[in-house]
PDB file of C-alpha atoms in Angstrom:
ATOM      1  CA  ILE A   1     283.957  58.660 131.703  1.00 53.00           C
ATOM      2  CA  LEU A   2     286.162  55.665 130.983  1.00 55.00           C
ATOM      3  CA  GLY A   3     284.401  53.680 133.695  1.00 57.00           C
ATOM      4  CA  GLN A   4     280.995  54.474 132.202  1.00 60.00           C
ATOM      5  CA  ASP A   5     282.005  53.078 128.793  1.00 60.00           C
ATOM      6  CA  SER A   6     283.116  49.765 130.264  1.00 58.00           C
ATOM      7  CA  PHE A   7     279.889  49.637 132.309  1.00 55.00           C
ATOM      8  CA  ARG A   8     277.808  50.164 129.129  1.00 60.00           C
ATOM      9  CA  THR A   9     279.776  47.491 127.276  1.00 58.00           C
ATOM     10  CA  ARG A  10     279.259  45.020 130.111  1.00 60.00           C
ATOM     11  CA  ASN A  11     275.507  45.775 130.204  1.00 61.00           C
ATOM     12  CA  ARG A  12     275.193  45.250 126.426  1.00 61.00           C
ATOM     13  CA  GLU A  13     276.976  41.908 126.697  1.00 62.00           C
ATOM     14  CA  GLU A  14     274.717  40.834 129.563  1.00 61.00           C
ATOM     15  CA  GLU A  15     271.636  41.892 127.576  1.00 61.00           C
ATOM     16  CA  LYS A  16     272.794  39.840 124.573  1.00 58.00           C
ATOM     17  CA  GLU A  17     273.297  36.796 126.773  1.00 56.00           C
ATOM     18  CA  GLU A  18     269.814  37.194 128.231  1.00 54.00           C
ATOM     19  CA  GLU A  19     268.280  37.532 124.738  1.00 60.00           C
ATOM     20  CA  GLU A  20     269.944  34.378 123.421  1.00 68.00           C
ATOM     21  CA  GLU A  21     267.792  31.481 124.518  1.00 73.00           C
ATOM     22  CA  GLU A  22     268.827  27.885 124.287  1.00 76.00           C
ATOM     23  CA  PHE A  23     266.639  25.926 121.874  1.00 83.00           C
ATOM     24  CA  ASP A  24     267.710  22.364 122.482  1.00 88.00           C
ATOM     25  CA  CYS A  25     265.868  19.279 123.663  1.00 90.00           C
ATOM     26  CA  SER A  26     265.786  20.614 127.216  1.00 90.00           C
ATOM     27  CA  VAL A  27     263.013  22.981 126.070  1.00 91.00           C
ATOM     28  CA  PRO A  28     259.604  21.226 125.965  1.00 93.00           C
ATOM     29  CA  GLU A  29     258.390  23.315 123.015  1.00 92.00           C
ATOM     30  CA  VAL A  30     261.347  22.122 120.946  1.00 94.00           C
ATOM     31  CA  VAL A  31     260.677  18.488 121.839  1.00 96.00           C
ATOM     32  CA  ASN A  32     257.005  18.939 120.891  1.00 95.00           C
ATOM     33  CA  LYS A  33     257.959  20.299 117.464  1.00 95.00           C
ATOM     34  CA  TYR A  34     260.382  17.442 116.835  1.00 97.00           C
ATOM     35  CA  GLN A  35     257.762  14.915 117.933  1.00 97.00           C
ATOM     36  CA  PHE A  36     255.047  16.415 115.765  1.00 97.00           C
ATOM     37  CA  ALA A  37     257.352  16.558 112.740  1.00 97.00           C
ATOM     38  CA  GLY A  38     258.204  12.895 113.372  1.00 98.00           C
ATOM     39  CA  LYS A  39     254.544  11.953 113.671  1.00 98.00           C
ATOM     40  CA  VAL A  40     253.739  13.611 110.334  1.00 98.00           C
ATOM     41  CA  ALA A  41     256.793  12.053 108.661  1.00 98.00           C
ATOM     42  CA  ASN A  42     255.893   8.569 109.932  1.00 98.00           C
ATOM     43  CA  ALA A  43     252.285   8.931 108.741  1.00 98.00           C
ATOM     44  CA  ALA A  44     253.389  10.098 105.302  1.00 98.00           C
ATOM     45  CA  ILE A  45     255.941   7.335 104.773  1.00 98.00           C
ATOM     46  CA  ALA A  46     253.471   4.681 105.938  1.00 98.00           C
ATOM     47  CA  LYS A  47     250.906   5.833 103.362  1.00 98.00           C
ATOM     48  CA  VAL A  48     253.496   5.958 100.577  1.00 98.00           C
ATOM     49  CA  GLN A  49     254.747   2.499 101.530  1.00 97.00           C
ATOM     50  CA  ALA A  50     251.181   1.126 101.459  1.00 97.00           C
ATOM     51  CA  GLU A  51     250.789   2.428  97.887  1.00 97.00           C
ATOM     52  CA  CYS A  52     253.968   0.720  96.638  1.00 97.00           C
ATOM     53  CA  VAL A  53     252.401  -1.915  94.387  1.00 97.00           C
ATOM     54  CA  VAL A  54     253.210  -3.272  90.947  1.00 97.00           C
ATOM     55  CA  GLY A  55     252.337  -0.722  88.261  1.00 97.00           C
ATOM     56  CA  LYS A  56     252.269   2.331  90.549  1.00 98.00           C
ATOM     57  CA  ASP A  57     253.906   5.450  89.141  1.00 97.00           C
ATOM     58  CA  VAL A  58     256.929   6.688  91.124  1.00 98.00           C
ATOM     59  CA  ALA A  59     256.164  10.380  90.474  1.00 97.00           C
ATOM     60  CA  GLU A  60     252.643   9.851  91.857  1.00 98.00           C
ATOM     61  CA  LEU A  61     254.097   8.231  94.981  1.00 98.00           C
ATOM     62  CA  CYS A  62     256.404  11.199  95.496  1.00 98.00           C
ATOM     63  CA  LEU A  63     253.521  13.652  95.069  1.00 98.00           C
ATOM     64  CA  LEU A  64     251.432  11.592  97.495  1.00 98.00           C
ATOM     65  CA  GLY A  65     254.071  11.838 100.218  1.00 98.00           C
ATOM     66  CA  ASP A  66     254.507  15.586  99.747  1.00 98.00           C
ATOM     67  CA  SER A  67     250.744  16.215  99.727  1.00 98.00           C
ATOM     68  CA  ILE A  68     250.236  14.209 102.935  1.00 98.00           C
ATOM     69  CA  ILE A  69     252.919  16.294 104.632  1.00 98.00           C
ATOM     70  CA  ASN A  70     251.325  19.546 103.496  1.00 97.00           C
ATOM     71  CA  GLN A  71     247.799  18.417 104.479  1.00 97.00           C
ATOM     72  CA  GLU A  72     248.875  17.319 107.957  1.00 96.00           C
ATOM     73  CA  LEU A  73     250.789  20.537 108.602  1.00 96.00           C
ATOM     74  CA  ALA A  74     248.028  22.825 107.273  1.00 93.00           C
ATOM     75  CA  ASN A  75     245.955  22.181 110.386  1.00 88.00           C
ATOM     76  CA  VAL A  76     248.533  23.056 113.039  1.00 89.00           C
ATOM     77  CA  TYR A  77     250.140  26.220 114.386  1.00 84.00           C
ATOM     78  CA  LYS A  78     247.522  28.363 112.652  1.00 84.00           C
ATOM     79  CA  GLY A  79     247.835  32.068 113.312  1.00 81.00           C
ATOM     80  CA  LYS A  80     251.412  31.726 114.536  1.00 83.00           C
ATOM     81  CA  LYS A  81     254.448  32.782 112.578  1.00 88.00           C
ATOM     82  CA  ILE A  82     255.926  29.312 112.481  1.00 90.00           C
ATOM     83  CA  GLU A  83     257.382  27.934 109.288  1.00 93.00           C
ATOM     84  CA  LYS A  84     256.432  24.367 108.545  1.00 95.00           C
ATOM     85  CA  GLY A  85     256.552  22.128 105.535  1.00 96.00           C
ATOM     86  CA  ILE A  86     258.605  19.733 103.509  1.00 97.00           C
ATOM     87  CA  ALA A  87     262.188  19.556 104.741  1.00 97.00           C
ATOM     88  CA  PHE A  88     263.152  16.905 102.211  1.00 97.00           C
ATOM     89  CA  PRO A  89     260.917  15.992  99.259  1.00 97.00           C
ATOM     90  CA  THR A  90     259.525  12.477  99.071  1.00 98.00           C
ATOM     91  CA  CYS A  91     261.873  10.253  97.073  1.00 97.00           C
ATOM     92  CA  VAL A  92     261.310   6.704  95.846  1.00 98.00           C
ATOM     93  CA  SER A  93     264.573   5.278  94.543  1.00 97.00           C
ATOM     94  CA  LEU A  94     264.549   1.927  92.801  1.00 97.00           C
ATOM     95  CA  ASN A  95     267.071  -0.882  92.703  1.00 95.00           C
ATOM     96  CA  ASN A  96     270.566   0.406  91.841  1.00 93.00           C
ATOM     97  CA  CYS A  97     269.576   4.065  92.316  1.00 93.00           C
ATOM     98  CA  CYS A  98     270.847   4.614  95.848  1.00 90.00           C
ATOM     99  CA  GLY A  99     268.658   7.585  96.727  1.00 90.00           C
ATOM    100  CA  HIS A 100     267.063  10.959  96.119  1.00 93.00           C
ATOM    101  CA  PHE A 101     264.959   9.994  93.080  1.00 93.00           C
ATOM    102  CA  SER A 102     261.947  12.307  92.890  1.00 93.00           C
ATOM    103  CA  PRO A 103     261.078  12.466  89.195  1.00 93.00           C
ATOM    104  CA  LEU A 104     258.913  14.845  87.245  1.00 92.00           C
ATOM    105  CA  LYS A 105     255.814  13.195  85.794  1.00 93.00           C
ATOM    106  CA  GLU A 106     257.376  12.941  82.311  1.00 94.00           C
ATOM    107  CA  ASP A 107     260.511  11.258  83.721  1.00 93.00           C
ATOM    108  CA  SER A 108     258.706   8.778  85.932  1.00 94.00           C
ATOM    109  CA  ILE A 109     258.721   4.990  85.867  1.00 96.00           C
ATOM    110  CA  GLN A 110     256.346   2.353  87.189  1.00 97.00           C
ATOM    111  CA  LEU A 111     257.073  -0.114  89.943  1.00 97.00           C
ATOM    112  CA  LYS A 112     257.685  -3.696  88.831  1.00 97.00           C
ATOM    113  CA  GLU A 113     257.549  -7.015  90.644  1.00 95.00           C
ATOM    114  CA  GLY A 114     260.749  -7.502  92.645  1.00 94.00           C
ATOM    115  CA  ASP A 115     261.869  -3.858  92.577  1.00 95.00           C
ATOM    116  CA  VAL A 116     263.627  -2.687  95.716  1.00 95.00           C
ATOM    117  CA  ALA A 117     262.154   0.711  96.596  1.00 97.00           C
ATOM    118  CA  LYS A 118     263.895   3.020  99.033  1.00 98.00           C
ATOM    119  CA  ILE A 119     261.525   5.703 100.321  1.00 98.00           C
ATOM    120  CA  ASP A 120     262.721   8.781 102.166  1.00 98.00           C
ATOM    121  CA  LEU A 121     261.191  12.131 103.121  1.00 98.00           C
ATOM    122  CA  GLY A 122     261.475  14.901 105.679  1.00 98.00           C
ATOM    123  CA  VAL A 123     259.215  17.255 107.607  1.00 98.00           C
ATOM    124  CA  GLN A 124     260.114  20.483 109.390  1.00 98.00           C
ATOM    125  CA  VAL A 125     258.222  22.429 112.020  1.00 96.00           C
ATOM    126  CA  ASP A 126     259.798  25.770 112.904  1.00 95.00           C
ATOM    127  CA  GLY A 127     263.124  24.499 111.584  1.00 94.00           C
ATOM    128  CA  TYR A 128     263.079  21.288 113.627  1.00 96.00           C
ATOM    129  CA  VAL A 129     263.451  18.430 111.150  1.00 97.00           C
ATOM    130  CA  ALA A 130     262.384  14.800 111.175  1.00 98.00           C
ATOM    131  CA  LEU A 131     263.758  12.596 108.402  1.00 98.00           C
ATOM    132  CA  VAL A 132     262.488   9.059 107.821  1.00 98.00           C
ATOM    133  CA  ALA A 133     263.311   6.278 105.387  1.00 97.00           C
ATOM    134  CA  THR A 134     262.352   2.702 104.699  1.00 97.00           C
ATOM    135  CA  THR A 135     262.963   0.013 102.096  1.00 96.00           C
ATOM    136  CA  VAL A 136     260.334  -2.275 100.574  1.00 96.00           C
ATOM    137  CA  VAL A 137     260.356  -5.036  97.993  1.00 95.00           C
ATOM    138  CA  ILE A 138     257.541  -4.636  95.459  1.00 97.00           C
ATOM    139  CA  GLY A 139     255.163  -7.548  94.945  1.00 92.00           C
ATOM    140  CA  THR A 140     254.618 -10.764  96.826  1.00 72.00           C
ATOM    141  CA  GLY A 141     257.213 -13.003  95.230  1.00 64.00           C
ATOM    142  CA  ASP A 142     260.072 -14.598  97.089  1.00 61.00           C
ATOM    143  CA  ILE A 143     263.136 -12.501  97.765  1.00 61.00           C
ATOM    144  CA  THR A 144     266.250 -14.139  96.328  1.00 60.00           C
TER     145      THR A 144
END
């Protein structure tokens, strides 16, 4: 009987090892999810960056980035139980604000000539995250 118990324990351990799959970049499906999340993140940040002009409302820019992410992800992995969405909300931080500024509409400010805007956002597909960021100077004046 003692031998049977150790045999059962060994079998359970082997079963657990077989059930635990590796989900790293050696698995093509994982790489595809990372790449798609990156593609969506790059598209969203490019559109937000293009809208960074004098007079534009920061809260509107943040909402734009988040809505682009949600629109792009709404059309993929339909019918599958895969979580997808915003991993990090769109933030547009100005000048001496180092990061993570995503204001409510009533707390928003407008972009001004010469503002330094730091844009960052993140997308996740099935828990695989792509974060992107960029910095732009608002307006066409010389940078001093």
